[in-house]
Coordinates of C-alpha atoms and ligand atoms in Angstrom, one line a residue:
M512 CA 35.4 -18.2 -21.8
N513 CA 33.5 -17.1 -18.5
V514 CA 31.5 -14.0 -20.1
R515 CA 30.5 -13.0 -16.3
D516 CA 34.0 -13.0 -15.0
E517 CA 35.4 -11.0 -18.0
Y518 CA 32.7 -8.4 -17.8
I519 CA 33.5 -7.5 -14.3
K520 CA 37.2 -7.4 -14.9
F521 CA 36.8 -5.2 -18.0
F522 CA 34.7 -2.6 -16.0
E523 CA 36.9 -2.8 -13.0
S524 CA 39.7 -1.9 -15.5
K525 CA 37.7 1.3 -16.6
G526 CA 37.7 2.1 -12.8
H527 CA 34.2 0.6 -11.6
K528 CA 33.7 -1.0 -8.4
Q529 CA 31.7 -4.4 -8.4
I530 CA 28.8 -4.2 -6.1
P531 CA 27.1 -7.4 -4.7
S532 CA 24.0 -8.6 -6.2
S533 CA 20.9 -7.5 -4.3
P534 CA 18.5 -9.9 -3.2
I535 CA 15.7 -11.0 -5.6
V536 CA 13.3 -9.7 -3.4
P537 CA 14.0 -6.1 -2.8
E538 CA 14.9 -5.2 0.8
N539 CA 12.5 -3.2 2.9
D540 CA 10.1 -2.5 0.0
P541 CA 6.9 -4.6 0.1
T542 CA 5.4 -2.6 -2.9
V543 CA 7.7 -4.6 -5.3
L544 CA 7.3 -8.2 -5.9
F545 CA 10.9 -8.9 -7.4
N546 CA 13.9 -7.1 -8.8
T547 CA 13.0 -7.1 -12.6
A548 CA 16.2 -5.0 -13.8
G549 CA 20.0 -4.5 -12.6
M550 CA 19.2 -0.8 -11.9
Q551 CA 16.2 -1.2 -9.7
P552 CA 18.0 -1.3 -6.4
L553 CA 20.2 1.7 -7.5
V554 CA 17.2 3.9 -8.2
P555 CA 18.1 6.3 -5.1
Y556 CA 21.7 6.8 -6.5
L557 CA 20.5 7.5 -9.9
M558 CA 18.3 10.2 -8.2
G559 CA 21.4 11.7 -6.6
E560 CA 22.2 10.0 -3.4
V561 CA 25.8 9.5 -2.9
H562 CA 26.7 5.7 -3.2
P563 CA 29.4 4.2 -0.7
Y564 CA 31.3 2.9 -3.7
G565 CA 31.5 5.6 -6.0
K566 CA 30.4 6.7 -9.1
R567 CA 31.2 3.9 -11.4
L568 CA 29.7 0.6 -10.5
C569 CA 29.1 -2.6 -12.2
D570 CA 27.6 -6.1 -11.3
Y571 CA 25.7 -9.1 -12.1
Q572 CA 22.2 -8.9 -10.7
K573 CA 19.6 -11.7 -9.9
C574 CA 16.3 -10.6 -11.6
V575 CA 12.8 -12.2 -11.8
R576 CA 10.3 -11.1 -14.7
L577 CA 6.9 -12.8 -14.6
T578 CA 4.8 -10.8 -16.9
D579 CA 4.2 -13.7 -19.2
L580 CA 4.6 -16.7 -17.0
D581 CA 2.4 -18.7 -19.1
E582 CA 4.4 -18.3 -22.1
I583 CA 7.6 -19.3 -20.9
G584 CA 8.7 -22.4 -22.8
D585 CA 10.5 -21.2 -25.6
G586 CA 14.2 -21.0 -26.2
T587 CA 15.1 -17.4 -25.1
H588 CA 12.8 -16.4 -22.1
H589 CA 13.3 -17.3 -18.6
T590 CA 11.6 -16.3 -15.5
F591 CA 14.8 -15.7 -13.6
F592 CA 17.8 -14.1 -15.3
E593 CA 20.9 -12.6 -14.6
M594 CA 21.9 -9.0 -15.7
L595 CA 25.3 -7.8 -16.4
G596 CA 25.3 -3.9 -15.7
N597 CA 27.6 -1.2 -15.3
W598 CA 26.6 2.4 -14.1
S599 CA 27.8 5.9 -14.0
L600 CA 26.4 7.7 -11.5
G601 CA 26.7 11.4 -12.7
D602 CA 30.3 10.5 -14.1
Y603 CA 30.8 9.6 -17.6
F604 CA 28.0 9.9 -20.0
K605 CA 27.1 8.7 -23.8
H606 CA 30.8 8.9 -25.0
E607 CA 32.3 6.7 -22.7
S608 CA 29.5 4.4 -22.1
I609 CA 29.3 3.6 -25.9
E610 CA 33.2 3.2 -26.2
Y611 CA 33.3 0.6 -23.3
S612 CA 30.6 -1.3 -24.7
F613 CA 32.0 -1.5 -28.2
D614 CA 35.5 -2.3 -26.5
F615 CA 34.3 -5.2 -24.3
L616 CA 32.3 -6.8 -27.2
T617 CA 34.9 -6.3 -30.0
K618 CA 38.2 -6.5 -28.0
V619 CA 37.2 -8.7 -25.2
L620 CA 34.7 -11.0 -26.5
N621 CA 36.2 -10.5 -30.1
I622 CA 32.8 -10.2 -31.6
P623 CA 33.4 -8.9 -35.2
L624 CA 32.3 -5.4 -36.1
E625 CA 30.4 -6.7 -39.2
R626 CA 28.0 -8.7 -36.9
L627 CA 27.0 -5.6 -34.8
A628 CA 24.3 -3.0 -35.4
V629 CA 22.6 -0.1 -33.1
T630 CA 19.4 1.7 -32.7
V631 CA 19.5 5.3 -31.0
F632 CA 16.4 7.3 -30.2
K633 CA 14.8 9.4 -33.1
G634 CA 13.5 12.2 -31.0
D635 CA 10.0 13.4 -30.0
E636 CA 8.3 16.8 -29.4
N637 CA 10.3 16.9 -26.0
I638 CA 13.8 15.3 -26.5
P639 CA 15.7 15.5 -29.7
L640 CA 17.3 12.8 -31.9
D641 CA 20.1 11.3 -30.1
E642 CA 23.0 12.6 -32.5
V643 CA 25.5 12.2 -30.0
S644 CA 25.1 8.4 -29.5
A645 CA 25.2 8.0 -33.4
D646 CA 28.1 10.1 -34.0
R647 CA 29.8 8.1 -31.5
W648 CA 29.0 4.8 -33.0
K649 CA 30.2 6.0 -36.3
E650 CA 33.5 7.5 -35.0
L651 CA 34.2 3.8 -33.5
G652 CA 33.3 2.3 -37.0
I653 CA 29.6 1.4 -37.1
S654 CA 28.5 2.4 -40.4
S655 CA 25.4 4.6 -41.1
D656 CA 23.4 1.5 -42.5
R657 CA 23.9 -0.3 -39.3
I658 CA 22.4 2.6 -37.3
A659 CA 18.4 2.6 -37.0
Y660 CA 16.5 5.5 -35.5
L661 CA 13.6 4.5 -33.5
D662 CA 10.7 6.1 -31.6
D663 CA 11.0 3.7 -28.5
N664 CA 14.7 3.7 -27.8
F665 CA 13.4 5.5 -24.6
W666 CA 13.8 3.4 -21.5
I667 CA 11.8 3.6 -18.0
A668 CA 10.9 1.1 -15.6
G669 CA 7.4 1.1 -15.1
D670 CA 5.5 4.3 -15.5
S671 CA 7.5 6.7 -13.5
G672 CA 10.9 7.2 -12.2
P673 CA 14.4 8.0 -13.8
C674 CA 14.6 7.5 -17.4
G675 CA 16.2 8.4 -20.8
S676 CA 16.8 7.6 -24.3
D677 CA 18.7 4.5 -24.9
T678 CA 21.0 2.9 -27.5
E679 CA 20.5 -0.9 -27.8
I680 CA 23.3 -3.0 -29.4
F681 CA 22.3 -5.9 -31.9
Y682 CA 24.2 -9.0 -32.9
F683 CA 23.5 -10.8 -36.1
R684 CA 22.8 -14.3 -35.2
S685 CA 22.6 -16.5 -38.3
D686 CA 24.9 -18.4 -40.6
E687 CA 23.2 -16.6 -43.6
E688 CA 24.7 -13.5 -45.5
I689 CA 24.9 -10.5 -43.1
P690 CA 22.7 -7.7 -45.0
D691 CA 24.6 -4.4 -45.3
K692 CA 21.5 -2.6 -44.0
F693 CA 20.1 -3.1 -40.5
D694 CA 16.6 -4.1 -40.2
P695 CA 15.5 -4.2 -36.3
E696 CA 12.4 -5.9 -37.4
D697 CA 14.8 -8.8 -38.9
E698 CA 14.7 -11.5 -36.2
R699 CA 18.0 -12.6 -37.1
W700 CA 19.4 -9.6 -35.3
V701 CA 19.1 -10.2 -31.7
E702 CA 19.3 -7.4 -29.0
I703 CA 22.2 -8.1 -26.6
W704 CA 22.9 -4.7 -24.7
N705 CA 20.9 -1.8 -23.6
N706 CA 22.9 1.5 -22.7
V707 CA 20.1 3.8 -21.0
F708 CA 21.3 7.6 -20.7
M709 CA 19.2 8.6 -17.7
E710 CA 18.8 12.4 -17.6
F711 CA 15.2 12.6 -16.8
Y712 CA 12.8 11.9 -14.2
K713 CA 9.1 11.2 -15.0
D714 CA 6.6 11.8 -12.5
E715 CA 3.1 10.1 -12.0
N716 CA 1.5 12.6 -14.3
G717 CA 3.9 12.2 -17.0
N718 CA 5.8 15.2 -16.4
I719 CA 9.4 15.1 -17.4
S720 CA 12.1 17.1 -15.5
E721 CA 16.0 17.0 -15.5
L722 CA 17.6 14.8 -12.9
K723 CA 20.2 16.3 -10.7
Q724 CA 22.8 14.2 -12.6
K725 CA 23.3 12.5 -15.8
N726 CA 23.6 8.9 -15.3
V727 CA 24.2 5.7 -17.3
D728 CA 22.4 2.4 -16.8
T729 CA 23.4 -0.3 -18.9
G730 CA 22.1 -3.9 -18.8
M731 CA 23.1 -7.3 -20.7
G732 CA 21.3 -10.4 -20.1
L733 CA 23.8 -13.0 -19.2
E734 CA 21.9 -16.0 -20.8
R735 CA 21.4 -14.1 -24.2
I736 CA 25.2 -13.3 -24.5
V737 CA 26.4 -16.6 -23.3
S738 CA 24.4 -18.4 -26.2
V739 CA 25.5 -15.7 -28.6
M740 CA 29.2 -16.3 -27.8
E741 CA 28.6 -20.2 -27.9
G742 CA 26.8 -20.1 -31.1
V743 CA 23.6 -21.5 -29.9
D744 CA 20.1 -20.0 -30.7
D745 CA 18.5 -22.0 -28.0
N746 CA 19.7 -20.9 -24.6
Y747 CA 19.2 -24.3 -23.2
L748 CA 21.7 -25.7 -25.5
S749 CA 24.4 -23.1 -24.0
S750 CA 26.8 -23.9 -21.2
I751 CA 24.4 -22.3 -18.7
W752 CA 21.8 -25.0 -19.1
K753 CA 23.3 -27.9 -21.0
D754 CA 23.8 -29.9 -17.8
V755 CA 20.6 -29.4 -16.4
I756 CA 18.8 -30.4 -19.7
D757 CA 21.2 -33.5 -19.6
L758 CA 20.0 -34.3 -16.2
I759 CA 16.3 -34.2 -17.0
C760 CA 17.0 -36.4 -20.3
E761 CA 18.8 -38.7 -18.0
I762 CA 15.8 -38.7 -15.3
T763 CA 13.0 -39.3 -18.1
G764 CA 15.0 -41.4 -20.5
L765 CA 13.8 -38.9 -23.3
P766 CA 15.7 -36.9 -25.8
Y767 CA 15.5 -33.1 -25.4
E768 CA 14.4 -32.9 -29.2
G769 CA 10.8 -33.2 -29.2
N770 CA 10.2 -32.5 -25.5
E771 CA 11.8 -29.1 -25.5
K772 CA 8.8 -27.0 -24.2
A773 CA 8.3 -29.1 -21.1
M774 CA 12.0 -29.8 -20.3
R775 CA 12.5 -25.9 -20.6
I776 CA 9.6 -25.3 -18.3
V777 CA 11.0 -27.8 -15.6
A778 CA 14.6 -26.5 -15.7
D779 CA 13.5 -22.8 -15.6
H780 CA 11.0 -23.3 -12.9
I781 CA 13.0 -25.0 -10.6
R782 CA 15.9 -22.8 -11.2
T783 CA 13.7 -19.5 -10.5
A784 CA 12.0 -21.5 -7.4
T785 CA 15.4 -22.6 -6.1
F786 CA 16.6 -18.8 -6.1
I787 CA 13.3 -17.3 -4.7
A788 CA 13.3 -19.8 -2.0
A789 CA 17.1 -19.2 -1.0
D790 CA 16.8 -15.4 -1.2
P791 CA 17.2 -13.8 2.3
A792 CA 13.5 -12.9 2.6
K793 CA 12.5 -16.6 2.8
V794 CA 9.5 -16.6 0.6
K795 CA 7.3 -19.6 1.1
P796 CA 4.5 -20.7 -1.2
S797 CA 1.2 -19.1 -0.2
N798 CA -1.7 -17.8 -2.0
T799 CA -0.8 -14.0 -2.1
D800 CA 2.1 -11.8 -3.7
R801 CA 5.6 -13.7 -3.9
G802 CA 4.5 -16.8 -2.3
Y803 CA 1.8 -17.3 -4.9
I804 CA 4.3 -16.6 -7.8
L805 CA 6.5 -19.2 -5.9
R806 CA 3.5 -21.9 -5.6
R807 CA 2.5 -21.5 -9.6
L808 CA 6.1 -22.0 -10.5
I809 CA 6.4 -25.2 -8.6
R810 CA 3.3 -26.2 -9.6
R811 CA 3.8 -25.6 -13.2
F812 CA 6.9 -27.5 -13.2
I813 CA 5.3 -30.3 -11.4
R814 CA 2.7 -30.5 -14.0
Y815 CA 5.1 -30.4 -17.1
A816 CA 7.1 -33.2 -15.2
K817 CA 4.0 -35.3 -15.2
K818 CA 3.6 -34.7 -18.8
L819 CA 7.4 -36.0 -19.4
G820 CA 6.5 -39.2 -17.5
I821 CA 8.3 -38.2 -14.4
D822 CA 7.2 -39.8 -11.1
I823 CA 6.3 -36.8 -9.2
N824 CA 6.8 -38.4 -6.0
S825 CA 10.4 -39.2 -6.7
D826 CA 13.2 -36.7 -5.9
F827 CA 13.6 -35.5 -9.4
D828 CA 13.2 -32.0 -8.3
E829 CA 15.5 -32.2 -5.6
K830 CA 18.2 -33.5 -7.9
I831 CA 17.7 -30.8 -10.2
S832 CA 17.8 -28.0 -7.6
L833 CA 20.8 -29.4 -6.2
L834 CA 22.6 -29.4 -9.4
I835 CA 21.4 -25.8 -9.9
I836 CA 22.8 -24.8 -6.2
D837 CA 25.8 -26.5 -7.3
K838 CA 26.4 -24.5 -10.3
Y839 CA 25.5 -21.1 -8.9
F840 CA 26.6 -21.1 -5.2
K841 CA 30.2 -19.5 -6.1
Y842 CA 28.3 -16.3 -7.3
Y843 CA 25.2 -16.6 -4.8
P844 CA 26.3 -18.1 -1.5
E845 CA 23.1 -17.9 -0.1
L846 CA 22.1 -21.0 -2.3
N847 CA 24.3 -23.3 -0.4
D848 CA 23.4 -21.5 3.1
N849 CA 19.5 -22.0 2.5
K850 CA 19.7 -25.2 0.8
K851 CA 17.7 -27.1 3.5
E852 CA 15.0 -24.6 3.3
V853 CA 15.0 -24.8 -0.5
L854 CA 14.4 -28.4 -0.6
E855 CA 11.8 -28.4 2.1
V856 CA 10.0 -25.8 0.2
L857 CA 10.1 -28.0 -3.1
K858 CA 9.0 -31.0 -1.1
N859 CA 6.2 -29.5 1.1
E860 CA 4.7 -27.7 -1.9
K861 CA 4.8 -30.8 -3.9
V862 CA 2.7 -32.7 -1.1
K863 CA 0.1 -29.9 -0.9
F864 CA -0.3 -29.7 -4.9
N865 CA -1.1 -33.5 -4.8
R866 CA -3.8 -33.1 -2.4
T867 CA -5.2 -30.2 -4.2
L868 CA -5.1 -31.8 -7.5
E869 CA -7.3 -34.7 -6.0
K870 CA -9.6 -32.2 -4.5
G871 CA -9.8 -30.5 -7.7
L872 CA -10.7 -33.7 -9.5
R873 CA -13.4 -34.4 -7.3
E874 CA -14.7 -30.8 -7.6
F875 CA -14.5 -31.2 -11.2
D876 CA -16.9 -34.1 -11.0
K877 CA -19.2 -32.3 -8.8
L878 CA -19.2 -29.2 -10.7
L879 CA -20.2 -31.2 -13.7
K880 CA -22.8 -33.8 -12.4
N881 CA -25.7 -31.9 -14.1
S882 CA -23.7 -30.7 -17.4
N883 CA -22.4 -32.2 -20.5
T884 CA -20.1 -29.1 -21.1
V885 CA -17.2 -27.3 -19.1
D886 CA -18.5 -23.7 -19.4
K887 CA -16.1 -20.7 -19.1
N888 CA -17.0 -20.2 -15.5
I889 CA -16.4 -23.6 -14.5
A890 CA -13.1 -23.8 -16.4
F891 CA -11.7 -20.6 -14.9
K892 CA -12.7 -21.7 -11.5
L893 CA -10.8 -24.9 -11.9
Y894 CA -7.8 -22.8 -13.0
D895 CA -8.1 -20.2 -10.4
T896 CA -9.2 -21.9 -7.4
Y897 CA -7.6 -25.7 -8.2
G898 CA -4.7 -24.5 -10.3
F899 CA -6.1 -26.5 -13.3
P900 CA -4.5 -25.3 -16.2
I901 CA -6.6 -25.4 -19.3
E902 CA -4.8 -28.2 -20.9
L903 CA -5.7 -30.4 -17.6
T904 CA -9.2 -29.3 -17.7
V905 CA -9.5 -30.3 -21.4
E906 CA -7.7 -33.8 -20.9
E907 CA -10.0 -34.8 -17.9
A908 CA -13.1 -33.5 -19.9
E909 CA -12.0 -35.7 -22.7
V910 CA -11.9 -38.7 -20.2
R911 CA -15.6 -38.1 -19.4
G912 CA -16.6 -37.4 -23.0
M913 CA -17.3 -33.7 -22.3
D914 CA -16.6 -30.4 -24.3
V915 CA -14.8 -27.4 -23.0
D916 CA -15.3 -23.7 -23.8
V917 CA -11.6 -23.1 -24.2
D918 CA -12.3 -19.6 -25.9
G919 CA -14.4 -18.7 -23.2
F920 CA -11.8 -19.7 -20.7
Y921 CA -9.1 -17.6 -22.6
E922 CA -11.6 -14.5 -22.4
K923 CA -12.0 -14.7 -18.8
F924 CA -8.3 -15.7 -18.3
H925 CA -7.0 -12.4 -20.3
E926 CA -9.4 -10.4 -18.2
H927 CA -7.6 -11.6 -15.2
Q928 CA -4.1 -11.2 -16.4
E929 CA -4.9 -7.6 -17.4
K930 CA -6.1 -7.0 -13.7
S931 CA -2.9 -8.5 -12.4
R932 CA -0.6 -6.8 -14.9
T933 CA -2.3 -3.4 -13.7
A934 CA -1.8 -4.5 -10.1
S935 CA 2.0 -5.5 -10.6
K936 CA 2.6 -2.1 -12.5
G937 CA 1.2 -0.3 -9.5
M938 CA 3.5 -2.4 -7.2
F939 CA 6.5 -1.8 -9.2
K940 CA 5.7 1.9 -9.6
G941 CA 5.4 2.3 -5.7
G942 CA 8.8 0.5 -5.4
L943 CA 10.3 3.1 -7.6
L944 CA 9.1 6.1 -6.0
G945 CA 11.1 4.9 -2.9
H946 CA 9.7 4.9 0.5
S947 CA 6.8 7.1 1.6
E948 CA 7.3 9.4 4.3
I949 CA 5.2 6.9 6.7
E950 CA 7.2 4.1 5.7
T951 CA 10.4 6.0 6.7
K952 CA 8.8 6.9 10.2
Y953 CA 8.1 3.1 10.4
H954 CA 11.8 2.2 9.7
T955 CA 12.9 4.7 12.4
A956 CA 10.2 3.3 15.0
T957 CA 11.4 -0.3 14.3
H958 CA 15.0 0.6 15.9
L959 CA 13.0 2.2 18.8
L960 CA 11.0 -0.9 19.2
N961 CA 14.1 -3.0 19.1
A962 CA 16.1 -0.9 21.6
A963 CA 12.8 -0.7 23.8
L964 CA 12.4 -4.6 23.8
K965 CA 16.0 -5.0 24.8
K966 CA 15.5 -2.7 27.8
V967 CA 12.1 -4.0 29.0
V968 CA 11.7 -7.6 28.0
D969 CA 15.4 -9.0 27.6
S970 CA 18.8 -7.6 26.3
S971 CA 19.1 -10.7 24.0
C972 CA 15.9 -9.3 21.8
C973 CA 16.9 -8.5 18.6
Q974 CA 15.4 -8.1 15.0
L975 CA 14.6 -11.7 13.4
G976 CA 12.5 -10.1 10.6
S977 CA 10.6 -7.0 9.9
N978 CA 8.0 -5.9 7.4
I979 CA 6.6 -2.3 6.9
T980 CA 3.6 -1.2 4.8
T981 CA 2.1 2.0 4.6
E982 CA -0.5 0.9 7.2
R983 CA 1.8 -1.0 10.0
M984 CA 5.0 -2.4 11.1
R985 CA 5.6 -6.1 12.1
F986 CA 8.4 -7.0 14.3
D987 CA 9.7 -10.6 15.0
F988 CA 11.9 -11.1 17.8
P989 CA 13.3 -14.2 19.8
C990 CA 11.5 -14.7 23.2
D991 CA 10.3 -17.3 25.4
H992 CA 7.1 -16.2 26.6
K993 CA 4.0 -14.0 25.8
L994 CA 4.5 -10.5 26.8
S995 CA 2.4 -9.3 29.6
D996 CA 0.0 -6.2 29.5
D997 CA 2.5 -4.3 31.7
E998 CA 5.5 -5.4 29.5
K999 CA 3.6 -4.0 26.4
K1000 CA 2.7 -1.0 28.0
E1001 CA 6.3 -0.3 29.2
V1002 CA 7.8 -0.8 25.5
E1003 CA 4.9 1.4 24.3
D1004 CA 5.8 4.1 26.7
L1005 CA 9.5 3.9 26.2
V1006 CA 9.3 4.2 22.6
N1007 CA 6.9 7.4 22.9
K1008 CA 9.2 8.8 25.6
W1009 CA 12.1 8.8 23.1
I1010 CA 10.1 10.2 20.3
E1011 CA 8.9 13.0 22.4
E1012 CA 12.4 13.6 23.6
D1013 CA 13.2 14.2 19.7
Y1014 CA 16.4 12.7 19.3
P1015 CA 18.6 13.2 16.2
V1016 CA 18.9 10.0 14.2
T1017 CA 22.6 10.1 12.9
K1018 CA 24.1 7.9 10.0
E1019 CA 27.8 7.1 9.7
E1020 CA 29.4 5.0 6.8
M1021 CA 32.0 2.5 7.8
S1022 CA 33.4 -0.8 6.8
K1023 CA 31.5 -4.0 8.0
D1024 CA 34.6 -4.6 10.7
E1025 CA 34.2 -1.2 11.7
A1026 CA 30.5 -1.6 12.2
V1027 CA 30.8 -4.7 14.2
K1028 CA 33.6 -3.3 16.3
S1029 CA 31.3 0.0 17.0
G1030 CA 29.0 -2.2 18.9
A1031 CA 26.2 -1.7 16.4
E1032 CA 23.6 -4.5 15.9
C1033 CA 24.5 -6.1 12.6
R1034 CA 21.7 -8.6 11.7
F1035 CA 21.9 -10.0 8.1
I1036 CA 25.3 -8.4 8.0
E1037 CA 26.1 -10.8 5.1
K1038 CA 23.4 -9.3 2.8
Y1039 CA 25.1 -5.8 2.8
P1040 CA 28.0 -4.3 0.8
D1041 CA 31.4 -3.7 2.3
I1042 CA 30.5 -0.3 3.2
V1043 CA 27.6 0.1 5.4
S1044 CA 25.5 2.7 7.2
V1045 CA 24.9 2.6 10.7
Y1046 CA 22.2 4.6 12.5
S1047 CA 22.5 5.9 15.9
I1048 CA 19.6 7.2 18.1
G1049 CA 20.8 8.4 21.6
D1050 CA 22.9 6.1 23.5
F1051 CA 20.2 3.4 23.3
S1052 CA 20.1 2.2 19.4
K1053 CA 22.8 1.6 17.2
E1054 CA 22.1 -0.5 14.2
L1055 CA 23.4 -1.3 10.9
C1056 CA 20.8 -0.6 8.4
G1057 CA 19.7 0.4 4.7
G1058 CA 17.4 3.1 6.0
P1059 CA 15.6 5.3 5.2
H1060 CA 15.1 7.1 8.3
V1061 CA 13.5 10.2 9.7
S1062 CA 16.0 12.8 10.9
H1063 CA 14.6 13.2 14.5
T1064 CA 12.7 11.0 16.4
G1065 CA 9.8 13.7 17.0
E1066 CA 8.8 13.2 13.4
I1067 CA 7.5 10.0 14.2
G1068 CA 4.1 10.4 15.8
H1069 CA 2.5 8.4 18.5
F1070 CA 3.7 4.6 18.6
K1071 CA 1.0 2.0 19.6
I1072 CA 0.9 -1.7 19.8
K1073 CA -1.7 -3.6 18.3
K1074 CA -1.1 -7.0 18.6
E1075 CA 1.6 -9.4 20.1
Q1076 CA 1.4 -13.1 19.2
S1077 CA 3.4 -16.0 18.6
S1078 CA 5.6 -16.4 15.4
G1079 CA 7.0 -19.8 15.6
A1080 CA 8.9 -21.5 18.5
G1081 CA 10.6 -18.8 20.7
V1082 CA 9.5 -16.4 18.3
R1083 CA 7.2 -13.4 19.1
R1084 CA 5.6 -10.9 16.6
I1085 CA 4.6 -7.4 17.4
K1086 CA 2.1 -5.6 15.2
A1087 CA 2.3 -1.8 15.9
I1088 CA 1.1 1.4 14.2
I1089 CA 2.0 5.0 14.2
E1090 CA -0.8 7.7 14.5
Ligands
LIG1722 N1 17.7 -0.7 -17.3 C1 17.8 -1.2 -18.6 C2 17.2 -2.5 -19.1 O1 16.8 -3.0 -18.1 C3 19.3 -1.3 -18.8 O2 20.1 -1.9 -17.8 O3 17.2 -2.8 -20.0

């Protein structure tokens, strides 16, 4: 059975529209690294914005979660995963949501009732115990013994945003006798589905208020449910992974048994790197943000491939990546479209990593010339600067007859991890809060700049890429020459003239076909859902866009070009600010 297809079919039969998976790198939002939950791209709609597809939605969403990257290697955690989700945006609530989940599990997947149990919110000083959900479960046949009331059945992404109590569904994954009473601490019960009843909004100070509408947000990890259905308790033995693991066994000539951890890491990280590199944002390995994560994933799988005795200069990673592309492109066509880039990213990073390793080893010897031990600072420097995981440092130290302060290393490592967790929480929060006023102004300024370049420089100018922070905007466009000072001034003046003339920014919703026919600039149209928003300003700008935008250009302020430079062959980049 194909759980993904059955899931979509079931929810479509209940009046839901399938929405396409959003990219893993959130669009127009530099504050969030990756989508970590199916609901993340839907935040504005949970807050009350009207969704073009209606009030009942379902999808499968690509997600990347990296909180414990260094702990990946067991049978149930992945850095990339897919979440099956269904939503009610101010439409049905607990009653139907619970019934749909129950019916899908027991009637479509045919899971026996006695293998199911649920948790519901116990209540706190602000919100009462969720009796409605508990009663609904009982009506459907879940016995009281199989319902646990917990304090932490309350879901929020990060620290603030839409939130609410949830009810989680568990499956008894063991051949042992099923206990009558459900104990959520008993690990034989595994969580398979989370239904969140999002009716509140938590602000940054922790104050909770009611949302405009009562929503449902559910999420079910595809890997987990597939392994449950296939009766395996190691996800890598399910049909999602089996052929990838088989390929790794073939490449190494080793069995999976006894080599699980390294093989899982190679499989998992190559898959995540493949998806990140194929995402429309075209992330490349680097030392910051998303690029850094991609770099760490690639370097970590290379190290584990080495451990498995793989010749890392062979094309093992290409073979595995191609198999992954082959398995998934039906659901994510961007994998096929960007195949070449993916393979290049893997190859180039491997070359760079080899160089760094060599440099690291030289540095290792230099740092340790006058010492018999590798102290915590050196061990951490090797990790942080040269990408030496502690095991590698220990191995190299052993060869040289030295000791390593491993505990001291972990002390520093955890301090560092704490710092980066706090930083990524901050990023997540920023993303959930949506776009700031200043970012909204930059979005509209981007359209004006695009239009001005067409008029001043060349009508073939268009947006090849853009990036907005609260400080500045960046805009890439095709152009075969460096802009002259006069051209820059003319562009700047024209944008400012349009700002002064205070044009309304109008938004129309239409099908993609209509958008193309209307003459709107439709870059990246394949990334958008069937119904798109087209923003027009005066008679000079008309672009398909996800927004957000100011309502009148006069709100933008003064536009100023700070820099104009090359950004690759035939591509120029403008950095501009608004004051
Ligand atoms: N947002 C909830 C989760 O991620 C349900 O989709 O678990």
